[in-house]
Short mmCIF file of C-alpha atoms in Angstrom, two decimals:
data_model
loop_
_atom_site.label_atom_id
_atom_site.label_comp_id
_atom_site.label_asym_id
_atom_site.label_seq_id
_atom_site.Cartn_x
_atom_site.Cartn_y
_atom_site.Cartn_z
CA ASP A 224 -151.10 -110.11 93.68
CA GLU A 225 -150.80 -108.70 90.01
CA ASP A 226 -151.74 -105.31 90.85
CA GLU A 227 -148.96 -105.37 93.70
CA ARG A 228 -146.40 -106.32 90.84
CA ARG A 229 -147.10 -103.68 88.75
CA THR A 230 -146.75 -100.92 91.16
CA GLY A 231 -143.96 -102.59 92.65
CA VAL A 232 -145.18 -101.78 95.90
CA HIS A 233 -144.53 -104.63 98.09
CA GLY A 234 -146.05 -104.67 101.77
CA ALA A 235 -147.36 -101.72 103.67
CA ALA A 236 -144.11 -100.16 105.13
CA ILE A 237 -141.62 -100.59 102.63
CA ALA A 238 -141.80 -100.26 98.55
CA GLN A 239 -139.87 -102.34 96.56
CA SER A 240 -139.70 -102.75 92.36
CA GLU A 241 -139.00 -104.68 89.91
CA ARG A 242 -138.18 -104.22 86.09
CA HIS A 243 -140.86 -104.91 83.57
CA GLU A 244 -140.12 -106.01 80.16
CA GLY A 245 -141.32 -106.56 77.05
CA GLY A 246 -143.62 -109.89 76.20
CA GLY A 247 -147.28 -108.69 74.82
CA ASP A 248 -148.42 -109.53 71.39
CA ASP A 249 -148.97 -105.98 70.18
CA GLN A 250 -145.19 -105.77 71.90
CA GLU A 251 -141.92 -105.90 70.09
CA ALA A 252 -139.31 -108.18 71.71
CA GLY A 253 -137.52 -106.78 74.22
CA GLU A 254 -139.41 -103.43 74.28
CA ALA A 255 -139.90 -101.74 78.18
CA ILE A 256 -143.73 -101.65 79.28
CA THR A 257 -144.30 -97.73 80.97
CA TYR A 258 -146.36 -97.61 83.86
CA THR A 259 -147.30 -95.21 86.29
CA VAL A 260 -146.69 -95.44 89.98
CA SER A 261 -148.42 -93.67 92.97
CA THR A 262 -148.18 -95.68 95.94
CA PRO A 263 -150.60 -96.52 98.32
CA ALA A 264 -151.14 -94.39 101.64
CA SER A 265 -150.72 -97.11 103.72
CA VAL A 266 -146.64 -96.88 102.62
CA THR A 267 -143.86 -94.69 105.25
CA GLU A 268 -141.33 -95.42 103.21
CA ILE A 269 -139.31 -95.73 99.73
CA GLY A 270 -136.47 -98.05 99.88
CA SER A 271 -133.16 -97.57 98.32
CA GLY A 272 -133.38 -98.44 94.97
CA ALA A 273 -136.82 -99.73 94.49
CA PHE A 274 -137.45 -98.14 91.48
CA GLN A 275 -134.40 -97.74 89.85
CA TRP A 276 -133.92 -98.55 86.67
CA SER A 277 -138.26 -98.90 86.23
CA ASN A 278 -139.92 -97.53 83.68
CA LEU A 279 -142.31 -95.16 85.10
CA ALA A 280 -143.82 -92.83 83.70
CA SER A 281 -144.46 -90.50 86.05
CA ILE A 282 -143.47 -90.67 90.17
CA ASN A 283 -146.59 -89.47 92.42
CA ILE A 284 -144.80 -90.10 96.65
CA PRO A 285 -147.77 -89.56 99.26
CA ASP A 286 -147.52 -87.12 101.80
CA THR A 287 -147.94 -90.17 103.85
CA VAL A 288 -144.05 -91.55 102.74
CA THR A 289 -141.63 -89.72 105.50
CA GLU A 290 -138.24 -91.35 104.08
CA ILE A 291 -137.07 -92.49 100.19
CA GLY A 292 -133.49 -94.10 100.31
CA GLN A 293 -130.13 -93.77 98.34
CA SER A 294 -131.43 -94.12 94.37
CA SER A 295 -134.55 -95.57 94.85
CA PHE A 296 -136.05 -93.69 91.44
CA LEU A 297 -132.52 -93.65 90.10
CA THR A 298 -132.29 -93.95 85.75
CA CYS A 299 -136.27 -93.31 85.06
CA GLN A 300 -135.67 -92.42 82.32
CA HIS A 301 -139.20 -92.18 80.58
CA ALA A 302 -140.80 -90.22 83.66
CA THR A 303 -141.70 -87.41 83.21
CA SER A 304 -143.32 -85.53 86.51
CA ILE A 305 -142.84 -85.86 90.05
CA LYS A 306 -144.89 -84.95 92.85
CA ILE A 307 -142.49 -85.28 95.89
CA SER A 308 -143.71 -86.21 99.72
CA LYS A 309 -144.45 -82.46 101.73
CA ASN A 310 -143.43 -84.72 104.83
CA LEU A 311 -139.80 -85.87 103.43
CA LYS A 312 -137.09 -83.95 105.33
CA THR A 313 -133.87 -84.97 103.38
CA ILE A 314 -134.59 -86.39 99.54
CA PRO A 315 -131.06 -88.40 99.64
CA LYS A 316 -127.98 -89.11 97.56
CA GLY A 317 -128.94 -90.07 93.52
CA ALA A 318 -133.31 -90.17 94.18
CA PHE A 319 -134.05 -88.48 91.22
CA SER A 320 -131.04 -88.60 89.29
CA ARG A 321 -130.90 -89.32 86.09
CA CYS A 322 -134.15 -88.57 85.31
CA PRO A 323 -133.43 -87.42 81.38
CA ARG A 324 -137.24 -86.21 80.74
CA LEU A 325 -138.26 -84.13 83.78
CA THR A 326 -138.48 -80.59 82.64
CA SER A 327 -139.23 -79.59 85.88
CA ILE A 328 -139.29 -80.30 89.90
CA THR A 329 -141.07 -78.57 93.06
CA ILE A 330 -139.34 -79.21 96.55
CA PRO A 331 -142.05 -79.35 99.19
CA SER A 332 -141.87 -76.81 101.70
CA GLY A 333 -140.33 -79.06 105.04
CA VAL A 334 -137.39 -80.19 102.46
CA THR A 335 -134.43 -79.37 104.97
CA LYS A 336 -131.44 -81.27 103.34
CA ILE A 337 -130.92 -81.83 99.58
CA GLU A 338 -127.78 -84.68 99.21
CA SER A 339 -124.86 -85.12 97.24
CA ALA A 340 -125.98 -86.02 93.03
CA ALA A 341 -129.97 -86.16 94.51
CA PHE A 342 -130.90 -84.43 90.74
CA SER A 343 -127.95 -85.06 88.86
CA TYR A 344 -128.12 -85.61 85.57
CA ASN A 345 -131.69 -84.42 84.79
CA GLU A 346 -130.05 -82.79 81.10
CA SER A 347 -133.79 -81.42 80.70
CA LEU A 348 -134.47 -79.70 83.74
CA LYS A 349 -135.18 -75.57 83.15
CA THR A 350 -137.43 -75.02 85.95
CA LEU A 351 -136.45 -76.00 89.93
CA THR A 352 -138.79 -74.66 93.03
CA ILE A 353 -136.71 -74.74 96.15
CA PRO A 354 -138.55 -73.61 99.44
CA ALA A 355 -137.01 -71.81 101.96
CA SER A 356 -136.75 -74.72 104.50
CA VAL A 357 -133.76 -75.90 102.60
CA LYS A 358 -131.17 -75.59 104.87
CA THR A 359 -128.60 -77.61 103.17
CA ILE A 360 -127.93 -78.60 99.01
CA GLU A 361 -124.57 -81.00 99.25
CA LYS A 362 -122.22 -80.60 96.34
CA GLY A 363 -123.04 -81.78 93.28
CA ALA A 364 -126.25 -82.12 94.49
CA PHE A 365 -127.65 -80.84 91.10
CA TYR A 366 -124.64 -81.62 88.65
CA SER A 367 -124.22 -82.01 85.10
CA ASP A 368 -121.01 -82.07 82.67
CA SER A 369 -123.74 -81.76 79.59
CA GLY A 370 -123.87 -77.94 79.63
CA ASN A 371 -127.67 -77.98 80.79
CA LYS A 372 -128.54 -74.41 82.27
CA ILE A 373 -131.74 -74.31 83.89
CA THR A 374 -133.47 -71.56 82.66
CA THR A 375 -135.78 -70.53 86.46
CA ILE A 376 -135.09 -70.72 89.33
CA ILE A 377 -137.20 -69.74 92.04
CA PHE A 378 -135.87 -70.00 95.68
CA LYS A 379 -138.29 -68.69 98.23
CA GLY A 380 -135.89 -68.24 100.68
CA THR A 381 -133.89 -64.60 100.72
CA LYS A 382 -131.20 -63.62 98.85
CA SER A 383 -128.77 -63.90 100.95
CA ALA A 384 -129.92 -67.30 101.77
CA TRP A 385 -130.06 -68.27 98.27
CA ASN A 386 -125.56 -67.59 98.67
CA LYS A 387 -124.76 -69.31 100.88
CA LEU A 388 -126.49 -72.55 100.02
CA THR A 389 -124.31 -72.08 96.96
CA ALA A 390 -121.51 -70.89 97.88
CA ASP A 391 -119.87 -73.89 98.16
CA ASP A 392 -120.69 -76.31 95.06
CA TYR A 393 -119.16 -76.74 91.52
CA GLU A 394 -118.40 -73.69 89.12
CA GLY A 395 -120.36 -73.97 86.82
CA ASN A 396 -123.46 -76.94 87.14
CA MET A 397 -126.98 -76.35 87.07
CA LEU A 398 -127.22 -74.25 90.30
CA THR A 399 -125.03 -71.32 89.33
CA SER A 400 -125.11 -71.10 85.53
CA ALA A 401 -128.73 -70.88 86.49
CA ARG A 402 -130.45 -67.88 83.68
CA ASN A 403 -132.72 -66.87 86.69
CA VAL A 404 -132.80 -67.25 90.15
CA TYR A 405 -135.75 -65.31 91.93
CA CYS A 406 -135.39 -64.96 95.76
CA LYS A 407 -138.14 -63.89 97.90
CA PRO A 408 -138.03 -59.95 98.07
CA GLY A 409 -136.37 -58.74 101.16
CA VAL A 410 -135.34 -54.95 102.54
CA THR A 411 -132.33 -53.72 102.58
CA THR A 412 -133.26 -50.73 103.76
CA PRO A 413 -135.49 -50.23 106.20
CA VAL A 414 -137.45 -46.70 106.61
CA THR A 415 -136.53 -45.04 109.62
CA LEU A 416 -138.05 -42.61 112.16
CA VAL A 417 -137.64 -39.02 110.72
CA VAL A 418 -138.24 -36.09 112.88
CA ALA A 419 -138.52 -32.01 111.19
CA ALA A 420 -139.44 -29.33 112.78
CA ALA A 421 -142.57 -28.12 112.14
CA GLY A 422 -142.69 -26.53 108.15
CA THR A 423 -139.86 -28.15 106.81
CA LYS A 424 -139.54 -31.36 105.40
CA GLY A 425 -138.88 -34.94 105.88
CA THR A 426 -137.20 -37.78 104.14
CA MET A 427 -137.21 -41.34 104.16
CA THR A 428 -136.46 -44.10 101.32
CA VAL A 429 -136.44 -47.96 101.59
CA LYS A 430 -134.31 -49.42 99.11
CA ALA A 431 -135.19 -53.92 98.29
CA THR A 432 -133.92 -56.43 96.35
CA GLY A 433 -135.13 -59.08 94.83
CA LYS A 434 -133.96 -60.12 91.28
CA GLY A 435 -137.31 -59.70 88.38
CA LEU A 436 -139.55 -57.98 90.36
CA ALA A 437 -140.64 -54.85 91.03
CA TYR A 438 -142.28 -53.08 93.60
CA GLN A 439 -145.13 -50.30 94.76
CA TRP A 440 -144.24 -48.68 97.31
CA TYR A 441 -147.25 -47.10 100.37
CA TYR A 442 -146.85 -44.65 103.13
CA LYS A 443 -150.01 -43.74 105.65
CA LYS A 444 -149.96 -40.81 107.92
CA PRO A 445 -150.45 -41.04 111.46
CA GLY A 446 -154.27 -41.85 112.14
CA PRO A 447 -157.66 -43.01 110.49
CA THR A 448 -155.95 -42.23 107.05
CA GLU A 449 -155.63 -44.90 103.80
CA TRP A 450 -152.84 -46.46 102.50
CA LEU A 451 -151.29 -44.24 99.28
CA ALA A 452 -149.17 -45.26 96.69
CA VAL A 453 -145.55 -43.51 96.10
CA SER A 454 -145.59 -42.58 92.53
CA LYS A 455 -142.20 -43.63 92.28
CA ASN A 456 -141.69 -47.83 92.50
CA GLY A 457 -138.70 -49.90 91.12
CA THR A 458 -136.61 -51.73 93.75
CA SER A 459 -136.22 -48.08 95.32
CA ALA A 460 -138.12 -45.18 96.89
CA THR A 461 -137.85 -41.61 98.13
CA TYR A 462 -140.92 -39.97 100.15
CA SER A 463 -141.13 -36.26 101.06
CA LEU A 464 -143.24 -35.07 103.39
CA THR A 465 -143.85 -31.37 104.86
CA THR A 466 -144.67 -31.43 108.63
CA ALA A 467 -147.39 -28.92 109.50
CA THR A 468 -147.05 -25.80 111.32
#
């Protein structure tokens, strides 16, 4: 029916789409209709190219969807926001490529692989959030030749995991040229057991990494005592304690 054609959903399992162009009294000839798609909960798969070149203002892929095809939302030039199903494992080639109005993208936890060109040529992209569940980002997944630089990338994993993910990517693309990359804090020098003779001083040092973050370190004496803040904070801290005689 008309509602199905307007949202581009045909059937309960595979979503397909068609392009709508002008024809109303208050539309100029050839002007495209811009609309929002929110696929019904019964949809579990979106086919390859299903919504490519469609004039979506926003994209909402429900969590019932477990698979989307290549280029499924390619060149959605009016889309300003996307919500991706948290039950996707792979974001395939070209899935959200050439969507020039997207400024922020959040990859849901559960995605493990982002294929090449999945988000390429999104020239307005400024903020990107990637979960620690992502283990593979194929070369050119966020490729751009326009010089666009992502302002902020938030990666929920460690810095070493991020370096591994991006090690083979193109020099200067949107991932490797991002201005700020924030990773999960990681302790690089953990506290080790310090043994000191009675009446002498024992010293412990701890260090951590995490760009743009500050740390407040705490210590606790044996027994039912409160955690106390170390006066020195930052990315490292040293604490000395004189043992009882």
